[in-house]
mmCIF file of C-alpha atoms in Angstrom:
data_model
loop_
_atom_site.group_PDB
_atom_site.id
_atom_site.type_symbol
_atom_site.label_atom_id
_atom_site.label_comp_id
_atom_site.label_asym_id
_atom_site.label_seq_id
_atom_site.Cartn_x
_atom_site.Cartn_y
_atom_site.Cartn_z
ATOM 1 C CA UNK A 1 153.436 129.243 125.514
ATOM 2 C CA UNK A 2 150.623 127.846 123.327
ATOM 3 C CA UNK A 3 151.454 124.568 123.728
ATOM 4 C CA UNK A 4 151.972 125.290 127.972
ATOM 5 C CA UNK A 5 148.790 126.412 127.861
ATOM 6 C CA UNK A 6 146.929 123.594 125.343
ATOM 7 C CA UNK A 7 148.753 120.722 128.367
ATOM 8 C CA UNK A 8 147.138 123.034 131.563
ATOM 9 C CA UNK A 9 143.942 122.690 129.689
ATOM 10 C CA UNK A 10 144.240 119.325 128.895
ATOM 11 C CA UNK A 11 144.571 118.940 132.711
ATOM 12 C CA UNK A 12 141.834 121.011 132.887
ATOM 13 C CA UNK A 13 139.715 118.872 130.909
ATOM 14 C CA UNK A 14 140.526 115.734 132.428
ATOM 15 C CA UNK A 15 139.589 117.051 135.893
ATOM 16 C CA UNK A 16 136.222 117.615 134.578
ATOM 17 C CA UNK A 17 136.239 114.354 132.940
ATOM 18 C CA UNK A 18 136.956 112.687 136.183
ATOM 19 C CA UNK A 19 134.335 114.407 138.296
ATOM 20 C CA UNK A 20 131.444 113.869 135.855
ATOM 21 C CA UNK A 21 133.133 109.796 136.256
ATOM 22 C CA UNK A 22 132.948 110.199 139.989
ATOM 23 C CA UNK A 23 129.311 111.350 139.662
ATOM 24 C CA UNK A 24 127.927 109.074 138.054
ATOM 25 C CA UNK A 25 124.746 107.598 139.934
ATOM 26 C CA UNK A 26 124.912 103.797 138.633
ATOM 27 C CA UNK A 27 128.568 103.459 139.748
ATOM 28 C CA UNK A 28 128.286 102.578 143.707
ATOM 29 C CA UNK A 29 130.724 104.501 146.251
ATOM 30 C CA UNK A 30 131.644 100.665 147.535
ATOM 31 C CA UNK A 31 132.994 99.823 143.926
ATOM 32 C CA UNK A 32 135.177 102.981 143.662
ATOM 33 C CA UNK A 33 136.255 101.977 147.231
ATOM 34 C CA UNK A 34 137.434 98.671 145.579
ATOM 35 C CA UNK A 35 139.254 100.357 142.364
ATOM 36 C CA UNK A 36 140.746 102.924 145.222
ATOM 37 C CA UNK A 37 142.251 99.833 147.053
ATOM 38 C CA UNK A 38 143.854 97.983 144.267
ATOM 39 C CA UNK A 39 147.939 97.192 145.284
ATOM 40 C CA UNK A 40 148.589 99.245 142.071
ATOM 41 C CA UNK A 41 147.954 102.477 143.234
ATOM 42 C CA UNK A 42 149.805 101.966 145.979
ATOM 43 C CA UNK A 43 153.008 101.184 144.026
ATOM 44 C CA UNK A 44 153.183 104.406 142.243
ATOM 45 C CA UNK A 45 151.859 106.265 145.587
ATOM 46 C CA UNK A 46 154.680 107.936 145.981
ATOM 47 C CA UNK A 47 155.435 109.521 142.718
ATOM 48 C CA UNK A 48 151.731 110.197 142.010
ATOM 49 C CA UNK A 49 152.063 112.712 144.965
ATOM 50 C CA UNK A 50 155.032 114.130 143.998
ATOM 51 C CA UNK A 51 154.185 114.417 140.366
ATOM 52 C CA UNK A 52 150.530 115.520 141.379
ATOM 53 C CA UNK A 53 151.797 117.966 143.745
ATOM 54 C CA UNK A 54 154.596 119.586 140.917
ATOM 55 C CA UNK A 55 151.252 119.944 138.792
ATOM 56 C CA UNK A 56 149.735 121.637 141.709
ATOM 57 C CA UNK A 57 152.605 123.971 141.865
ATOM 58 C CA UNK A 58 153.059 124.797 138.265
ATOM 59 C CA UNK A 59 149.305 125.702 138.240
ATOM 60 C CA UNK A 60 149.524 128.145 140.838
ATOM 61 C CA UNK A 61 152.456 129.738 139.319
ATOM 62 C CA UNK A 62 150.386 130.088 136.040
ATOM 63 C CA UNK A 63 147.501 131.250 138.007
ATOM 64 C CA UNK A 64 149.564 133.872 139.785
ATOM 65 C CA UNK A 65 151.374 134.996 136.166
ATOM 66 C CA UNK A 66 148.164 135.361 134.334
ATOM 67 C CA UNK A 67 146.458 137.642 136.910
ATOM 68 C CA UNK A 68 149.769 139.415 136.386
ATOM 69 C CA UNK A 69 149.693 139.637 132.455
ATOM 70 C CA UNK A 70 145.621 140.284 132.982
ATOM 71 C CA UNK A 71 147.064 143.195 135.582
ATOM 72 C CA UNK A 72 149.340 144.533 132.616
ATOM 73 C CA UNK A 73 147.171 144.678 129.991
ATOM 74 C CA UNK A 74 144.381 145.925 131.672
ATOM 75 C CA UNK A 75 145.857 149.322 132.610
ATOM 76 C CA UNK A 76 144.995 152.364 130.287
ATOM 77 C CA UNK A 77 148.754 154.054 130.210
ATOM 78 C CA UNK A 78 150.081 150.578 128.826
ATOM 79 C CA UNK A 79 147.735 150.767 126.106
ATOM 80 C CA UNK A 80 148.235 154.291 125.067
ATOM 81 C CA UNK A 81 152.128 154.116 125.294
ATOM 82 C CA UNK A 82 151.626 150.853 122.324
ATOM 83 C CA UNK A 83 149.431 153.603 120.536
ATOM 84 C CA UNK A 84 152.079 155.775 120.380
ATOM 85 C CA UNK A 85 154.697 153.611 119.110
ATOM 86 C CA UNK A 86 152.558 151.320 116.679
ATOM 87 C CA UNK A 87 149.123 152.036 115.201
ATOM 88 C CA UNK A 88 147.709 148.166 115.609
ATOM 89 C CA UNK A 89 149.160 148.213 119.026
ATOM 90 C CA UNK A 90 145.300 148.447 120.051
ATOM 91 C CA UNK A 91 144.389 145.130 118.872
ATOM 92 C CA UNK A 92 147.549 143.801 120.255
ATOM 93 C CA UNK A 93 147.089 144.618 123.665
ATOM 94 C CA UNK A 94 143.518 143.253 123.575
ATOM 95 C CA UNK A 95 144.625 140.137 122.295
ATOM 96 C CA UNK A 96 146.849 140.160 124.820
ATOM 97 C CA UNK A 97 144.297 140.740 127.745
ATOM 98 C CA UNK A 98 142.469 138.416 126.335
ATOM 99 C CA UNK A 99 144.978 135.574 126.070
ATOM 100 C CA UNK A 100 145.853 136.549 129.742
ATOM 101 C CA UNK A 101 142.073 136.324 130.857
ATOM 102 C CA UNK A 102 141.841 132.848 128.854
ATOM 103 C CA UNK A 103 144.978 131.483 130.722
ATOM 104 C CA UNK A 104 143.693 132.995 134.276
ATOM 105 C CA UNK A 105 140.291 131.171 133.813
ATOM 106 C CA UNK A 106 142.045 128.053 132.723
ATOM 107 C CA UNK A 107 144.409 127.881 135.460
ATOM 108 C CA UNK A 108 141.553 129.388 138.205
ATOM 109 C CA UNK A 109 139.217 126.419 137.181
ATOM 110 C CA UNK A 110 142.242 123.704 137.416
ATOM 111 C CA UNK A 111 142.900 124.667 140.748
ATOM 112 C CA UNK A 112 139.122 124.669 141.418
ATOM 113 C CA UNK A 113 138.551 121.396 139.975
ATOM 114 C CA UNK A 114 142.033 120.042 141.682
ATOM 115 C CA UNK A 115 140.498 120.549 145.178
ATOM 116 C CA UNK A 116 136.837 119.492 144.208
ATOM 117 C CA UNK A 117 138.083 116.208 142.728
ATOM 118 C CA UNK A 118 140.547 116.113 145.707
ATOM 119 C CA UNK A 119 137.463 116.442 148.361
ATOM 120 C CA UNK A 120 135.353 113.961 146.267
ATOM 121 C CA UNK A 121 137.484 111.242 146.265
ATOM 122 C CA UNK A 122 138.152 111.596 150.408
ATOM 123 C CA UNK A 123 133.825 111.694 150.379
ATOM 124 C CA UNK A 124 133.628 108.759 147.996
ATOM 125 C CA UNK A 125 135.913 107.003 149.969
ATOM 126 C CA UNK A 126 133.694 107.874 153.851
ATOM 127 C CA UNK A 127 130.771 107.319 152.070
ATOM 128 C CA UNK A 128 132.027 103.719 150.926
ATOM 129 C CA UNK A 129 133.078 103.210 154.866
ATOM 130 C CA UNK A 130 130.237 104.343 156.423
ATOM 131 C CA UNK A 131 127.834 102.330 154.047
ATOM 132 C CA UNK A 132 129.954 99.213 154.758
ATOM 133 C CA UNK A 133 129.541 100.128 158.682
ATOM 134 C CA UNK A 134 126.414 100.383 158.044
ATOM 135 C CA UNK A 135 125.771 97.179 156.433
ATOM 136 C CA UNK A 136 128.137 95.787 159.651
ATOM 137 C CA UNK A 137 125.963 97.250 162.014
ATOM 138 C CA UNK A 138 122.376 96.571 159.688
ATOM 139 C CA UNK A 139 123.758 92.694 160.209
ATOM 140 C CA UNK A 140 124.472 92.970 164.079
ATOM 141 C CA UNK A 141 121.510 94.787 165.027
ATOM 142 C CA UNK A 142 119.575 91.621 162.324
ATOM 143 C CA UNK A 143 121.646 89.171 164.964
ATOM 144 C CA UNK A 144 120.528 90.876 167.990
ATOM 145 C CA UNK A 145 117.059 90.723 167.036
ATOM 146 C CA UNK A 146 117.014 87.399 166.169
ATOM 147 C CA UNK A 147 119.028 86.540 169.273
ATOM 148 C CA UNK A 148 116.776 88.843 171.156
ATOM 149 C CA UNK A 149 113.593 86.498 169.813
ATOM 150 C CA UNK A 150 115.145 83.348 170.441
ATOM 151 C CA UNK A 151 115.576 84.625 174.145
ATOM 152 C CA UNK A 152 112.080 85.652 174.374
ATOM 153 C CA UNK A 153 110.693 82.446 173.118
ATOM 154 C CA UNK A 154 113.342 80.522 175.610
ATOM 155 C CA UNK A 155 111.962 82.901 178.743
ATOM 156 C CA UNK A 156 107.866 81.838 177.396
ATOM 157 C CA UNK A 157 108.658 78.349 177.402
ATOM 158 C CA UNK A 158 110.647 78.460 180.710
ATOM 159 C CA UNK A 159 107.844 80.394 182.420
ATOM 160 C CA UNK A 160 105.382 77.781 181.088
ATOM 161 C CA UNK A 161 107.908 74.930 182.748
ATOM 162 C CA UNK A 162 107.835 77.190 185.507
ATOM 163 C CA UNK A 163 104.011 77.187 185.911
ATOM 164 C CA UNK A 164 103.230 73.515 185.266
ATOM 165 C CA UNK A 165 106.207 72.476 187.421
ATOM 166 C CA UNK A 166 104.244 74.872 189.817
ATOM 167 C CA UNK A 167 101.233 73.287 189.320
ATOM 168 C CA UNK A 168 102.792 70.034 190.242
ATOM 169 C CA UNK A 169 104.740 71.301 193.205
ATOM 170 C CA UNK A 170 101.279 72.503 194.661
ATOM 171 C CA UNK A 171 99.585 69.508 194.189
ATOM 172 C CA UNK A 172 103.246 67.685 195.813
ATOM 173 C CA UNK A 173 103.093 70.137 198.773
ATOM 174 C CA UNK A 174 99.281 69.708 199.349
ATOM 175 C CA UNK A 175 99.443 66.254 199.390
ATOM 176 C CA UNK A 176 102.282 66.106 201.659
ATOM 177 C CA UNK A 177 100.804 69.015 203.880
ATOM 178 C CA UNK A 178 98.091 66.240 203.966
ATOM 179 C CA UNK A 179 100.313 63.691 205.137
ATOM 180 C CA UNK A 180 102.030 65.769 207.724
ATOM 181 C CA UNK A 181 98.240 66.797 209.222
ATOM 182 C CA UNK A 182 97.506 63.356 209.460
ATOM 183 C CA UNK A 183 100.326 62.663 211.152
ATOM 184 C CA UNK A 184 100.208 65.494 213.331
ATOM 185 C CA UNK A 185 96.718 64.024 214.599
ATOM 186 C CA UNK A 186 98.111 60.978 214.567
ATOM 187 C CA UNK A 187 100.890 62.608 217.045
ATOM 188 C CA UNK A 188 98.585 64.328 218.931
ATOM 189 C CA UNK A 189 96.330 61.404 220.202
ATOM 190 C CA UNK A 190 99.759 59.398 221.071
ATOM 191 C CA UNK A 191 100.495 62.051 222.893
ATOM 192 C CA UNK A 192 97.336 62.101 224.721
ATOM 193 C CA UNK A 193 97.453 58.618 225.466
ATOM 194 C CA UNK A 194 101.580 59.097 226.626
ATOM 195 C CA UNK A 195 99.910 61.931 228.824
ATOM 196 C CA UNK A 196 97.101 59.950 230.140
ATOM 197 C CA UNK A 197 99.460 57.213 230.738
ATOM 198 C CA UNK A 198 101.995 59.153 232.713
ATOM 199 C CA UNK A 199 98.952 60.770 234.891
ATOM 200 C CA UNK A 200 98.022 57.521 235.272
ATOM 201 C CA UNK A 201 100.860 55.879 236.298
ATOM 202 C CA UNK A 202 102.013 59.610 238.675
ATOM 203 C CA UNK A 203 98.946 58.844 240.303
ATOM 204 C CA UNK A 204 99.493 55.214 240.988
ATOM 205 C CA UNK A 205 103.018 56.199 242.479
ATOM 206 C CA UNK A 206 101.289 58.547 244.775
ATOM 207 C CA UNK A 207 98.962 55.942 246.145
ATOM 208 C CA UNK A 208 102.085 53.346 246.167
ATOM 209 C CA UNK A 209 104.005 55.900 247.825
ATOM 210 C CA UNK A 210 101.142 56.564 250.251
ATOM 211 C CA UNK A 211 100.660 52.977 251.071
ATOM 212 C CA UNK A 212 104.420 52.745 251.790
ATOM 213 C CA UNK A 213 104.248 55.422 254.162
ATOM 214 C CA UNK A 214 101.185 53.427 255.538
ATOM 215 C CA UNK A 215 103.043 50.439 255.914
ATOM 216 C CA UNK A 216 106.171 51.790 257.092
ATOM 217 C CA UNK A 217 103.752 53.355 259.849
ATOM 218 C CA UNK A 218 102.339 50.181 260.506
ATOM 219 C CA UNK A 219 105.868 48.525 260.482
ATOM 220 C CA UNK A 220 106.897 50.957 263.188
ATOM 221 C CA UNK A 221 103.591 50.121 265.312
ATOM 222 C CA UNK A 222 104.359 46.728 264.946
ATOM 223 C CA UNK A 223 108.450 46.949 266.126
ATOM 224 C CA UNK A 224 106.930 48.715 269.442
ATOM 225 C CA UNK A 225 104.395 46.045 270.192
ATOM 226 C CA UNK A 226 106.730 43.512 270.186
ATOM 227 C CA UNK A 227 109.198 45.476 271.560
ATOM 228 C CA UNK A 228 106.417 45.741 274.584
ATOM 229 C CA UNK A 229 105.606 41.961 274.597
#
């Protein structure tokens, strides 16, 4: 029994060991990350578990027979039925109760330290993840800023094209509004002098006309003179 006892707290004490390892501040969660991934532990995966989880179980069996002994010994007829059979019964029964309470704290605290080494190795590990997610995303959002002031300095420039080749395009379009004015005066007197032309030349096909009519009268006057003589 001793020696059951002397290997729980030897389990005991290497828990504690481990979680004053685990919390030690110059040791980064992205390093234990890396000692969590080596391909070793994942070779003796398996029977880690299994032997882990036989530790587990033999712990809560001791846990569950030393609140039993602690249960024994801790009751007043026990005691006075040893102090009727043998006088140092007394003493026995308190060394007893307090073996009992020594294993029951021993096994209590391995259990305890079981699951708080269990839980901070799974927040080691989230930690290391979210600290490399956040060095991911530190980098992106670093990308997108510097893509973001490449794209502002692109739009400046291109709205400074913009304007000069608007500048130009002004002076282009004046100039060639220019051109078209001129050439819309230019239009506009050739049409005036089409227009004057073609009143000119209506009105000399009304007075040809009329002296046709004249002459076609005159014709006729003539065709019944002779037709007289």
């Amino acid at each position: 029994m001793t020696l059951q006892w002397a290997a729980v707290a030897t389990f005991l004490y290497a828990e504690i060991g481990l979680i004053l390892i685990f919390c030690l501040p110059f040791i980064p969660p992205q390093r234990w990350q890396k000692i969590f991934s080596f391909t070793v532990w994942g070779k003796i995966a398996t029977f880690w578990n299994k032997a882990f989880l036989t530790i587990i179980v033999l712990l809560i069996v001791l846990f569950l027979d030393a609140v039993r002994e602690v249960r024994k010994y801790s009751s007043s007829p026990a005691i006075e039925k040893g102090l009727t059979t043998r006088p140092g019964a007394y003493e026995h029964a308190q060394m007893k109760l307090f073996r009992s309470q020594r294993n029951l704290y021993i096994s209590g605290f391995s259990l305890f330290f079981w699951l708080v080494l269990r839980r901070l190795v799974i927040l080691i590990t989230q930690l290391a993840k979210e600290l490399s997610n956040k060095g991911v995303l530190k980098t992106q959002a670093e990308n997108t800023n510097e893509a973001a002031k490449k794209f502002m300095e692109e739009n400046e420039r291109l709205k400074r094209l913009l304007k000069s080749n608007a500048k130009e395009e002004e002076h282009i379009l004046e100039a060639e509004n220019k051109k078209l004015v001129e050439e819309q005066e230019k239009l506009k007197t050739e049409l005036k002098k089409t227009s004057d032309a073609l009143s000119k030349a209506q009105n000399d096909v009304m007075t040809m006309k009329m002296q046709s009519e004249r002459l076609s009268k005159e014709y006729d006057r003539l065709l019944k003179e002779h037709a007289e003589l």
